[in-house]
CSV table of C-alpha atoms in Angstrom, one decimal:
chain,number,residue,atom,x,y,z
A,41,MET,CA,27.4,-32.8,-17.3
A,42,ASP,CA,30.7,-32.4,-18.9
A,43,ALA,CA,33.0,-30.2,-16.4
A,44,ARG,CA,34.2,-27.6,-19.6
A,45,VAL,CA,30.0,-27.3,-20.4
A,46,GLU,CA,29.7,-26.6,-16.7
A,47,ARG,CA,32.2,-23.7,-16.4
A,48,THR,CA,30.6,-22.0,-19.1
A,49,ARG,CA,27.5,-22.3,-18.4
A,50,ALA,CA,28.5,-20.9,-15.2
A,51,THR,CA,31.2,-18.5,-16.7
A,52,VAL,CA,27.7,-16.9,-18.2
A,53,ARG,CA,25.2,-17.4,-15.3
A,54,ARG,CA,28.3,-15.0,-13.5
A,55,ALA,CA,28.3,-12.3,-16.4
A,56,ALA,CA,24.7,-12.2,-16.4
A,57,THR,CA,24.5,-12.0,-13.0
A,58,ASP,CA,26.6,-8.9,-12.7
A,59,LEU,CA,24.8,-7.1,-15.1
A,60,LEU,CA,21.6,-7.2,-13.5
A,61,VAL,CA,23.1,-6.3,-10.1
A,62,ASP,CA,24.6,-3.3,-11.8
A,63,GLY,CA,22.6,-2.2,-15.0
A,64,GLY,CA,18.4,-4.1,-13.8
A,65,PRO,CA,16.6,-6.4,-15.6
A,66,GLU,CA,17.3,-3.7,-19.4
A,67,ALA,CA,21.7,-4.3,-19.0
A,68,VAL,CA,20.9,-8.3,-19.2
A,69,THR,CA,21.5,-8.2,-23.2
A,70,VAL,CA,22.9,-11.5,-25.1
A,71,ASP,CA,25.2,-9.1,-26.5
A,72,ALA,CA,26.0,-7.4,-22.9
A,73,VAL,CA,26.8,-11.1,-21.7
A,74,VAL,CA,28.9,-12.0,-24.3
A,75,ALA,CA,30.9,-9.2,-24.1
A,76,ARG,CA,31.7,-9.2,-20.5
A,77,SER,CA,32.3,-13.3,-20.1
A,78,GLY,CA,33.9,-13.8,-24.0
A,79,VAL,CA,31.9,-16.8,-24.1
A,80,ALA,CA,30.5,-16.8,-28.0
A,81,LYS,CA,27.2,-15.7,-28.7
A,82,SER,CA,25.9,-19.0,-30.6
A,83,THR,CA,27.7,-21.2,-27.8
A,84,ILE,CA,25.0,-18.8,-25.4
A,85,TYR,CA,21.9,-19.9,-27.9
A,86,ARG,CA,23.4,-23.5,-27.4
A,87,HIS,CA,22.6,-23.4,-23.8
A,88,TRP,CA,19.9,-20.8,-23.4
A,89,GLU,CA,17.0,-20.4,-25.8
A,90,SER,CA,16.3,-16.3,-25.5
A,91,ARG,CA,17.9,-13.4,-22.6
A,92,ASP,CA,14.6,-14.4,-21.1
A,93,ASP,CA,15.3,-17.9,-20.8
A,94,LEU,CA,18.3,-16.7,-19.4
A,95,LEU,CA,17.2,-14.5,-16.9
A,96,ASN,CA,15.2,-17.7,-15.5
A,97,ASP,CA,18.0,-19.8,-14.8
A,98,VAL,CA,19.9,-16.8,-13.3
A,99,VAL,CA,17.2,-16.7,-10.6
A,100,ARG,CA,16.6,-20.1,-10.5
A,101,CYS,CA,19.9,-21.0,-9.8
A,102,LEU,CA,20.3,-18.3,-7.2
A,103,ALA,CA,17.4,-19.0,-5.8
A,104,PRO,CA,17.4,-20.3,-1.5
A,105,HIS,CA,16.0,-24.1,-1.4
A,106,VAL,CA,14.9,-24.6,2.2
A,107,GLU,CA,14.9,-27.8,3.3
A,108,ASP,CA,12.9,-29.9,5.8
A,109,PRO,CA,14.9,-29.8,8.9
A,110,ASP,CA,15.5,-33.3,10.9
A,111,PRO,CA,12.5,-34.8,12.3
A,112,ASP,CA,14.5,-35.5,15.7
A,113,LEU,CA,15.7,-32.2,16.6
A,114,PRO,CA,13.0,-30.7,18.9
A,115,PHE,CA,11.2,-27.9,17.5
A,116,ALA,CA,12.8,-24.6,18.6
A,117,GLU,CA,16.1,-25.4,17.3
A,118,ALA,CA,14.4,-27.1,14.0
A,119,LEU,CA,12.7,-23.7,13.3
A,120,ARG,CA,16.0,-22.1,14.1
A,121,GLN,CA,17.4,-24.2,11.5
A,122,ILE,CA,15.1,-22.9,9.2
A,123,VAL,CA,15.5,-19.6,9.9
A,124,GLN,CA,19.3,-19.9,9.7
A,125,THR,CA,18.6,-20.9,6.5
A,126,VAL,CA,17.6,-17.5,5.3
A,127,VAL,CA,19.7,-15.7,7.0
A,128,ALA,CA,22.4,-17.7,5.1
A,129,ALA,CA,20.3,-17.1,1.6
A,130,PHE,CA,20.8,-13.2,2.8
A,131,ASN,CA,24.5,-13.7,3.2
A,132,ASP,CA,24.6,-15.4,0.3
A,133,PRO,CA,26.8,-12.4,-2.0
A,134,ASP,CA,24.8,-13.5,-5.2
A,135,TRP,CA,21.4,-13.8,-3.7
A,136,SER,CA,21.4,-11.0,-2.1
A,137,ARG,CA,22.9,-8.4,-4.6
A,138,VAL,CA,20.0,-10.5,-7.2
A,139,ILE,CA,17.1,-9.6,-4.5
A,140,PRO,CA,16.1,-6.3,-5.7
A,141,ALA,CA,16.3,-7.0,-9.2
A,142,VAL,CA,13.7,-10.3,-8.4
A,143,LEU,CA,11.7,-8.4,-6.9
A,144,MET,CA,11.4,-6.1,-9.8
A,145,LEU,CA,11.3,-8.5,-12.0
A,146,LYS,CA,8.4,-10.5,-10.6
A,147,LEU,CA,6.1,-7.6,-11.5
A,148,HIS,CA,6.9,-7.8,-15.1
A,149,SER,CA,8.2,-11.4,-16.1
A,150,GLU,CA,5.5,-14.3,-15.6
A,151,ASP,CA,8.3,-16.5,-15.7
A,152,ILE,CA,10.2,-14.9,-12.9
A,153,ALA,CA,7.0,-14.2,-11.0
A,154,GLY,CA,6.6,-18.5,-11.5
A,155,ILE,CA,10.0,-19.0,-9.9
A,156,ASP,CA,8.9,-16.8,-7.5
A,157,ARG,CA,5.8,-18.7,-6.5
A,158,GLU,CA,8.0,-22.0,-6.3
A,159,MET,CA,10.2,-20.7,-4.0
A,160,HIS,CA,7.9,-19.4,-2.1
A,161,SER,CA,5.3,-22.3,-1.8
A,162,GLN,CA,8.4,-24.7,-1.5
A,163,GLN,CA,9.3,-22.6,1.4
A,164,MET,CA,5.3,-22.6,3.2
A,165,ASP,CA,5.3,-26.4,3.0
A,166,VAL,CA,8.4,-26.4,5.0
A,167,LEU,CA,7.9,-24.1,7.1
A,168,GLU,CA,4.1,-25.6,7.5
A,169,ARG,CA,4.7,-28.4,8.2
A,170,LEU,CA,7.4,-27.9,11.4
A,171,LEU,CA,4.2,-25.3,12.7
A,172,GLU,CA,2.2,-28.4,12.8
A,173,ARG,CA,5.2,-30.5,14.7
A,174,GLY,CA,5.0,-26.7,17.0
A,175,GLU,CA,1.7,-27.1,17.1
A,176,ARG,CA,1.8,-31.0,18.5
A,177,GLU,CA,4.1,-30.2,20.9
A,178,GLY,CA,2.4,-27.4,22.6
A,179,LEU,CA,4.9,-24.5,21.6
A,180,VAL,CA,3.1,-23.1,18.3
A,181,CYS,CA,-0.7,-21.6,19.3
A,182,PRO,CA,-3.6,-23.5,16.9
A,183,GLY,CA,-5.2,-21.4,14.7
A,184,TRP,CA,-1.8,-19.7,13.2
A,185,GLU,CA,-1.5,-18.6,9.5
A,186,GLY,CA,1.5,-19.5,7.4
A,187,GLN,CA,1.5,-16.1,6.1
A,188,GLU,CA,1.7,-14.0,9.0
A,189,VAL,CA,4.3,-16.9,10.9
A,190,ALA,CA,6.3,-16.0,7.9
A,191,ALA,CA,6.0,-12.4,8.3
A,192,ALA,CA,7.3,-12.6,11.5
A,193,LEU,CA,10.1,-14.9,11.2
A,194,PHE,CA,11.4,-13.3,7.4
A,195,GLY,CA,10.2,-9.9,7.7
A,196,PRO,CA,12.8,-8.8,9.6
A,197,LEU,CA,15.3,-10.1,7.9
A,198,LEU,CA,14.2,-9.1,4.5
A,199,PHE,CA,13.5,-5.3,6.5
A,200,ALA,CA,17.6,-5.6,7.7
A,201,HIS,CA,18.6,-6.5,4.6
A,202,VAL,CA,16.7,-3.7,2.4
A,203,GLY,CA,17.6,-1.3,5.3
A,204,GLY,CA,21.1,-2.4,5.3
A,205,ASP,CA,22.1,-1.0,8.8
A,206,THR,CA,21.3,-4.2,10.6
A,207,ALA,CA,24.0,-7.2,10.5
A,208,ILE,CA,22.2,-10.2,9.6
A,209,ASP,CA,23.9,-12.5,11.0
A,210,ALA,CA,23.4,-15.9,13.2
A,211,GLY,CA,22.6,-13.7,16.2
A,212,PHE,CA,19.6,-11.4,14.9
A,213,GLY,CA,18.2,-15.0,13.7
A,214,ASP,CA,18.3,-16.6,16.7
A,215,ARG,CA,16.7,-13.4,18.2
A,216,VAL,CA,14.5,-13.5,15.8
A,217,VAL,CA,13.5,-17.0,16.5
A,218,GLU,CA,13.4,-16.4,20.3
A,219,ARG,CA,10.8,-13.0,20.0
A,220,PHE,CA,8.8,-15.6,18.1
A,221,LEU,CA,8.7,-18.2,20.8
A,222,ALA,CA,7.9,-15.8,23.6
A,223,CYS,CA,4.9,-14.6,22.0
A,224,GLU,CA,3.4,-18.4,20.8
A,225,ARG,CA,4.8,-18.7,25.1
A,226,ALA,CA,2.7,-15.4,25.6
A,227,GLN,CA,-0.8,-16.3,24.1
A,228,ALA,CA,-0.7,-19.9,24.9
A,229,ALA,CA,-0.5,-18.6,28.5
A,230,ASP,CA,-3.4,-15.7,27.9
A,231,HIS,CA,-5.2,-18.5,25.8
A,232,ALA,CA,-4.7,-20.8,29.3
A,233,SER,CA,-5.8,-17.7,31.7
A,234,ASN,CA,-9.2,-17.0,29.5
A,235,THR,CA,-10.2,-20.7,29.9
């Protein structure tokens, strides 16, 4: 894509993001984006068919993408890497500001709900592949539920983000992973003593 076109698109996305954060979804109108970005309405409509298309693009561009960790990493280190990716997402100034709006929008917009489902599905696929590796290595107990593991690993990060009183940093992410691994070790020991 032409660098000038990409700069224009980035300027419009930035204006829409700021409006979304400052005033919620209702504040994101094409006229408001024009006023904030300085980009002509005709140019905006050349790139996005509607205000909803623009909102969808903003969310899609900001949403974090979790990559599969290096298969040569030990399980615990690979799990830390995934959690640190999520920690980084919570510390991304744009994504962290947009999270509340996305949570609200997905209840009222099927497009945003679809983007949220795609993001969630992609992240769960990565996590489940990693958990299968952890089970093969004997570090994760059989019978795990992907959603429960995700809640155990990412729930504390979301709660800390919403509460705003806890620093979501690398150390916090590492402690979440250590607690998860300690619970898995305790469960494995309990299982072994009962058989």
